[in-house]
Amino acid sequence: MTAQTVKLCETCPAYDASALKRLGVKVGAANYVVALAGNPNTGKSTIFNALTGLRQHVGNWPGKTVARAEGGYDFNDRQYKLIDLPGTYSLLSTSVDEEIARDFILFGKPDVTIVVVDSTRLERNLNLTLQILEITDRVVVALNLIDEAQRHGIQVDARHLSRRLGVPVIPMAARRLQGIPELLQAVEQVAKGLYTTRPHRVHQFGAKLERALNGLIAQIEQEYPGLPNARWVALRLLDADASIEQAIRDHRLGELNRDIEAASTEKAAPAEVVA
Amino acid sequence: MSTPLPILEKAQRLRAELGEDYHDKLMEAIYADAAQIAESSMSRSSRHASPSFDRALDRALTHPVGGFLTMGIMFFVVFWITITGANIPSRIFGDLLLDQLYTLLHGIASALGTSPWLSGLLIDGVYLATAWVVSVMLPPMAIFFPLFTLLEDFGYLPRVAFNLDRLFAAAGAHGKQSLSMMMGFGCNAAGVIATRIIDSPRERLIATLTNNFSICNGRWPTLILIGTIFVGGAAPPALASLVAALSVVAVAGLGIVMTLLVSWGLSKTWLKGVPSVFSLELPPYRPPQILRTLYTSVIDRTLIVLWRALMMAAPAGAVIWLTSNVVIGGVSIAGHMVNLLNPLGLLLGLNGVILTAYVVAIPANEIVIPTILMLTLTLGRNIAGAQSGVMLELDEGQVYSVLTQVGGWTLLTAVNLLLFSLLHNPCSTTLLTIWHETKSRKWTLVAALLPLGLGVAATFTTTMLARLF
Amino acid sequence: MTQLTLDQLEIGSIAVVRRLNAGGAIRDRLMDMGLLPGTLVLAEFRSPLGDPVAYRIRGALIALRRSQAREVEIDLSEGARE
């Protein structure tokens, strides 16, 4: 199963172009779509600028007054589209920023989501990281500001962190451009499915909650077989997330697993336009 | 197509069973894992100790005396560097663009035999206005924004918000508004963009609508000029420069008072009940990256604002030239406008020329005084050789004699101009930015009319009081 | 004895969060900041104008207004030390 996924994903981007269009992103000729998430003040925009340079465009999220930056970069003959998500501390609250970020990761299905983490505020930053790992397993953690952490006498064991989170963790000092090549490499590997992530999932919800959750997951999976993040959908439904309830009413949720089915029957090759 | 609604029903039923603390339980579980993973991946000396340097710095920068002293000094130094530093490049740009290139363009136009109409419209109108905006706007912005960004990068600005939050909280606003306000002292359009740091929609809107009460870069020269030649000139010579400086500071201070008052008014009336949440993180201090900051603040802030200003200045230059040169019934359009606005102007203790200048020079406050001088001279006794539609600059002595002898200005006119300079609609660049940021015609209109209404009320009141006594 | 709330925590003291009384968006925001039952909080320093106060929460320095801190019930931490 894993081997086959790897082979397929070399040719098929996971992103959903029509959903992305609804989210205001024109994919164009890009082979992969990468989302950039993180807490405010983590150097997210430094990484965004370092990756895209002047190839960026600033606009707004559709119907929102929240600014969005998107840009592109090439790596090993592949074009990547990078979308800067609003900086948030969490994805579970009601603010507009958080709604934009979680809807993008869930419905836009970026090929990779880079989570920028401040090494000097690890615990608080991991809160967001774990939430993102509940939605998508295609994650690379950019462990930024390691120079600052060292200055404050903090050592972070990136290998250990990577093992615990189940995704690549790249130590970085983005302001000195340290770790950028390694980040690009990790993003490529996850995008192409060469790195099989085993995302950490939170399992300490308590027996009563787990029971309710499992019942709901079962029903969701029955309705939408193969849905990759049924657990997250269930978690959000129990939290009365209006956008997911709406997606169920609009039958948009079913589309979330459509590409995967399509990919296993036919080879949907991406439009390969070399600039 | 199957109906997935049973899922929603089941979710609702389970939600009722789980009770209200579901969300809390979820957050607790995630945080528990986050804490455990962080703890096991990290090694450091003490769990709660923040580094002593940061701690000492925080104590000093938020100290009742030291904190305010530092803010005052920082504020003063930033503006001093901006104003003195911008002088030289502004003069060079002025010399190059307004003098040499301008003369050269006219030379080329007459060599090509271009009709005076076309060369007037393009060179005296469009070119001169854009060149003016570049030479007066670019240098201070290119100095002010990087300085501001350096303070931001270092982590100082959130401490300012922390120190001043109580003032803004009393006005129903967010402490971070102090930062967008300070940014507004450089440029209101940039100040409006800076309100993005306020994550609560209500407080952000308050900050957006009141940013115009920060005297921007385009208005400082007007205040300094008028404050020096009229207010300072009315004082005994020994005190002249002190009184002039005080008048400028008084207007800027009045701006801060207006910011707080109007914020308070908005939060108590129009924006009452709009939900608000407060959060302010004080990030760790970080050594600023000087070159990177220069680069990004020039790209992000200076060029974007300058571009918008140019897009506004070019058509306005054409409008200024046309209104002065298109003659209907023996009088130029500008002449008609001045005559039409004169009664209102006099009622406010200003005059028709001033109001006309504020209408046609809406793209940038920088060109208000040159436009006033041009209109005063071309519509009155032209004692300084001004041409219709060609903005001009004069030295202080000339400005004084033109405005008093030809324009009929008094000390009251000057005081009212100082007030009106603070209290009038934002420039079109700022309005465009407000529209971009709020995507709301209503709030853009409010942002334009609210200060204008206050300006009319303030100048009217001053004039009435002056005539009474 | 009445229940202590976070706004009563003296500068330099540590407490454990017992309960959040706020609801809605304010509660969400407090939890986003990492303030949950069981969380250790250290009151670091006060704004020169008296409000807000900066608290050390999960390694981050967060300013809370008195009106927010009043919604957080706390227990003084045993052996609390600066």
mmCIF file of C-alpha atoms in Angstrom, chain B residues 56-234:
data_model
loop_
_atom_site.group_PDB
_atom_site.id
_atom_site.type_symbol
_atom_site.label_atom_id
_atom_site.label_comp_id
_atom_site.label_asym_id
_atom_site.label_seq_id
_atom_site.Cartn_x
_atom_site.Cartn_y
_atom_site.Cartn_z
ATOM 1 C CA ALA B 56 16.384 43.094 33.026
ATOM 2 C CA LEU B 57 15.555 44.836 29.768
ATOM 3 C CA ASP B 58 11.856 44.251 30.297
ATOM 4 C CA ARG B 59 12.060 45.673 33.802
ATOM 5 C CA ALA B 60 13.787 48.791 32.464
ATOM 6 C CA LEU B 61 11.609 49.328 29.403
ATOM 7 C CA THR B 62 8.354 48.931 31.339
ATOM 8 C CA HIS B 63 9.554 50.885 34.385
ATOM 9 C CA PRO B 64 7.232 53.776 35.366
ATOM 10 C CA VAL B 65 10.031 56.303 34.875
ATOM 11 C CA GLY B 66 12.536 54.491 32.663
ATOM 12 C CA GLY B 67 9.811 53.130 30.399
ATOM 13 C CA PHE B 68 8.290 56.473 29.566
ATOM 14 C CA LEU B 69 11.678 58.151 29.348
ATOM 15 C CA THR B 70 12.841 55.539 26.822
ATOM 16 C CA MET B 71 9.672 55.923 24.777
ATOM 17 C CA GLY B 72 10.115 59.695 24.691
ATOM 18 C CA ILE B 73 13.767 59.463 23.694
ATOM 19 C CA MET B 74 13.127 56.798 21.028
ATOM 20 C CA PHE B 75 10.277 58.806 19.585
ATOM 21 C CA PHE B 76 12.356 61.980 19.504
ATOM 22 C CA VAL B 77 15.426 60.284 18.019
ATOM 23 C CA VAL B 78 13.429 58.535 15.278
ATOM 24 C CA PHE B 79 11.822 61.794 14.202
ATOM 25 C CA TRP B 80 14.989 63.803 14.495
ATOM 26 C CA ILE B 81 16.881 61.321 12.291
ATOM 27 C CA THR B 82 13.979 61.245 9.845
ATOM 28 C CA ILE B 83 13.591 65.000 9.516
ATOM 29 C CA THR B 84 17.249 65.970 9.426
ATOM 30 C CA GLY B 85 18.242 62.919 7.425
ATOM 31 C CA ALA B 86 15.575 63.513 4.806
ATOM 32 C CA ASN B 87 16.575 67.126 4.238
ATOM 33 C CA ILE B 88 19.587 66.432 2.076
ATOM 34 C CA PRO B 89 18.124 63.818 -0.279
ATOM 35 C CA SER B 90 14.922 65.868 -0.497
ATOM 36 C CA ARG B 91 16.925 68.879 -1.605
ATOM 37 C CA ILE B 92 18.859 66.797 -4.120
ATOM 38 C CA PHE B 93 15.672 65.266 -5.503
ATOM 39 C CA GLY B 94 14.035 68.690 -5.590
ATOM 40 C CA ASP B 95 16.959 70.169 -7.442
ATOM 41 C CA LEU B 96 17.133 67.259 -9.856
ATOM 42 C CA LEU B 97 13.459 66.583 -10.507
ATOM 43 C CA LEU B 98 11.744 69.924 -9.886
ATOM 44 C CA ASP B 99 14.447 72.082 -11.361
ATOM 45 C CA GLN B 100 16.815 70.463 -13.813
ATOM 46 C CA LEU B 101 14.701 67.670 -15.264
ATOM 47 C CA TYR B 102 11.677 69.978 -15.312
ATOM 48 C CA THR B 103 13.564 72.610 -17.318
ATOM 49 C CA LEU B 104 14.999 69.906 -19.550
ATOM 50 C CA LEU B 105 11.538 68.478 -20.264
ATOM 51 C CA HIS B 106 10.241 71.917 -21.165
ATOM 52 C CA GLY B 107 13.260 72.420 -23.401
ATOM 53 C CA ILE B 108 12.597 69.133 -25.206
ATOM 54 C CA ALA B 109 8.909 69.969 -25.550
ATOM 55 C CA SER B 110 9.555 73.355 -27.127
ATOM 56 C CA ALA B 111 12.247 71.869 -29.401
ATOM 57 C CA LEU B 112 9.705 69.313 -30.581
ATOM 58 C CA GLY B 113 7.164 72.061 -31.055
ATOM 59 C CA THR B 114 4.682 70.470 -28.676
ATOM 60 C CA SER B 115 1.581 72.583 -28.148
ATOM 61 C CA PRO B 116 1.710 74.591 -24.910
ATOM 62 C CA TRP B 117 -1.495 72.866 -23.855
ATOM 63 C CA LEU B 118 -0.018 69.402 -24.060
ATOM 64 C CA SER B 119 3.300 70.299 -22.492
ATOM 65 C CA GLY B 120 1.488 72.257 -19.784
ATOM 66 C CA LEU B 121 -0.804 69.362 -18.966
ATOM 67 C CA LEU B 122 1.931 66.719 -19.040
ATOM 68 C CA ILE B 123 4.945 68.591 -17.686
ATOM 69 C CA ASP B 124 3.460 71.288 -15.425
ATOM 70 C CA GLY B 125 0.571 69.066 -14.390
ATOM 71 C CA VAL B 126 1.292 65.344 -14.337
ATOM 72 C CA TYR B 127 5.086 65.418 -14.160
ATOM 73 C CA LEU B 128 5.446 68.219 -11.627
ATOM 74 C CA ALA B 129 2.928 66.716 -9.185
ATOM 75 C CA THR B 130 4.498 63.251 -9.273
ATOM 76 C CA ALA B 131 8.031 64.660 -9.061
ATOM 77 C CA TRP B 132 6.935 66.772 -6.099
ATOM 78 C CA VAL B 133 5.501 63.788 -4.297
ATOM 79 C CA VAL B 134 8.639 61.726 -4.942
ATOM 80 C CA SER B 135 11.041 64.376 -3.707
ATOM 81 C CA VAL B 136 9.164 65.264 -0.535
ATOM 82 C CA MET B 137 7.686 61.864 0.301
ATOM 83 C CA LEU B 138 10.337 59.303 -0.590
ATOM 84 C CA PRO B 139 13.324 60.386 1.564
ATOM 85 C CA PRO B 140 11.522 60.626 4.925
ATOM 86 C CA MET B 141 9.649 57.390 4.293
ATOM 87 C CA ALA B 142 12.831 55.600 3.266
ATOM 88 C CA ILE B 143 14.372 56.641 6.593
ATOM 89 C CA PHE B 144 11.390 56.405 8.931
ATOM 90 C CA PHE B 145 10.113 52.970 7.911
ATOM 91 C CA PRO B 146 13.416 51.090 8.331
ATOM 92 C CA LEU B 147 13.947 52.720 11.748
ATOM 93 C CA PHE B 148 10.467 51.680 12.775
ATOM 94 C CA THR B 149 11.002 48.167 11.450
ATOM 95 C CA LEU B 150 14.276 47.861 13.369
ATOM 96 C CA LEU B 151 12.473 48.694 16.622
ATOM 97 C CA GLU B 152 9.780 46.210 15.652
ATOM 98 C CA ASP B 153 12.312 43.466 14.872
ATOM 99 C CA PHE B 154 14.138 44.024 18.114
ATOM 100 C CA GLY B 155 10.874 43.465 19.989
ATOM 101 C CA TYR B 156 10.606 46.948 21.469
ATOM 102 C CA LEU B 157 7.304 47.983 19.929
ATOM 103 C CA PRO B 158 5.119 45.394 21.731
ATOM 104 C CA ARG B 159 6.526 46.831 24.987
ATOM 105 C CA VAL B 160 5.326 50.275 23.925
ATOM 106 C CA ALA B 161 1.875 48.804 23.349
ATOM 107 C CA PHE B 162 2.125 47.189 26.792
ATOM 108 C CA ASN B 163 3.099 50.481 28.456
ATOM 109 C CA LEU B 164 0.334 52.482 26.810
ATOM 110 C CA ASP B 165 -2.428 49.872 26.763
ATOM 111 C CA ARG B 166 -4.298 51.337 29.701
ATOM 112 C CA LEU B 167 -4.793 54.663 27.912
ATOM 113 C CA PHE B 168 -6.163 52.917 24.869
ATOM 114 C CA ALA B 169 -8.200 50.461 26.916
ATOM 115 C CA ALA B 170 -9.951 53.418 28.542
ATOM 116 C CA ALA B 171 -10.818 54.615 25.032
ATOM 117 C CA GLY B 172 -12.197 51.168 24.141
ATOM 118 C CA ALA B 173 -9.184 50.461 21.937
ATOM 119 C CA HIS B 174 -6.135 48.183 21.865
ATOM 120 C CA GLY B 175 -2.667 49.107 23.119
ATOM 121 C CA LYS B 176 -1.252 48.115 19.747
ATOM 122 C CA GLN B 177 -3.103 51.109 18.324
ATOM 123 C CA SER B 178 -0.264 53.171 19.781
ATOM 124 C CA LEU B 179 1.967 51.513 17.175
ATOM 125 C CA SER B 180 -0.273 52.108 14.165
ATOM 126 C CA MET B 181 -0.689 55.642 15.483
ATOM 127 C CA MET B 182 3.064 56.150 15.594
ATOM 128 C CA MET B 183 3.391 54.669 12.141
ATOM 129 C CA GLY B 184 0.780 57.231 11.095
ATOM 130 C CA PHE B 185 3.159 60.003 12.146
ATOM 131 C CA GLY B 186 5.234 58.790 9.213
ATOM 132 C CA CYS B 187 2.437 58.087 6.770
ATOM 133 C CA ASN B 188 -1.245 57.443 7.386
ATOM 134 C CA ALA B 189 -1.507 54.928 4.561
ATOM 135 C CA ALA B 190 1.259 52.892 6.198
ATOM 136 C CA GLY B 191 -0.403 53.445 9.575
ATOM 137 C CA VAL B 192 -3.640 51.974 8.254
ATOM 138 C CA ILE B 193 -1.749 48.936 6.935
ATOM 139 C CA ALA B 194 -0.065 48.634 10.342
ATOM 140 C CA THR B 195 -3.465 48.145 12.013
ATOM 141 C CA ARG B 196 -3.211 44.546 10.764
ATOM 142 C CA ILE B 197 -1.261 43.766 13.924
ATOM 143 C CA ILE B 198 -4.493 44.268 15.886
ATOM 144 C CA ASP B 199 -6.297 40.952 15.655
ATOM 145 C CA SER B 200 -9.590 42.027 17.154
ATOM 146 C CA PRO B 201 -11.837 43.377 14.359
ATOM 147 C CA ARG B 202 -13.442 46.117 16.422
ATOM 148 C CA GLU B 203 -10.220 47.562 17.757
ATOM 149 C CA ARG B 204 -8.637 47.326 14.337
ATOM 150 C CA LEU B 205 -11.458 49.344 12.796
ATOM 151 C CA ILE B 206 -11.142 51.981 15.524
ATOM 152 C CA ALA B 207 -7.415 52.230 14.815
ATOM 153 C CA THR B 208 -8.083 52.516 11.071
ATOM 154 C CA LEU B 209 -10.697 55.246 11.398
ATOM 155 C CA THR B 210 -8.585 57.346 13.776
ATOM 156 C CA ASN B 211 -5.185 56.984 12.120
ATOM 157 C CA ASN B 212 -5.656 60.254 10.259
ATOM 158 C CA PHE B 213 -5.333 62.149 13.567
ATOM 159 C CA SER B 214 -1.633 61.326 13.499
ATOM 160 C CA ILE B 215 0.082 64.214 11.729
ATOM 161 C CA CYS B 216 1.777 62.535 8.787
ATOM 162 C CA ASN B 217 4.985 63.261 6.991
ATOM 163 C CA GLY B 218 3.090 65.297 4.384
ATOM 164 C CA ARG B 219 1.643 67.614 7.005
ATOM 165 C CA TRP B 220 4.660 68.252 9.242
ATOM 166 C CA PRO B 221 6.218 70.730 6.752
ATOM 167 C CA THR B 222 2.925 72.659 6.537
ATOM 168 C CA LEU B 223 2.704 72.886 10.328
ATOM 169 C CA ILE B 224 6.330 73.873 10.688
ATOM 170 C CA LEU B 225 6.108 76.533 7.969
ATOM 171 C CA ILE B 226 2.866 78.115 9.163
ATOM 172 C CA GLY B 227 3.822 77.720 12.826
ATOM 173 C CA THR B 228 7.127 79.469 12.180
ATOM 174 C CA ILE B 229 6.041 82.400 10.052
ATOM 175 C CA PHE B 230 2.680 83.179 11.638
ATOM 176 C CA VAL B 231 2.576 81.869 15.218
ATOM 177 C CA GLY B 232 6.297 82.240 15.925
ATOM 178 C CA GLY B 233 6.298 85.541 14.081
ATOM 179 C CA ALA B 234 3.579 86.888 16.372
#
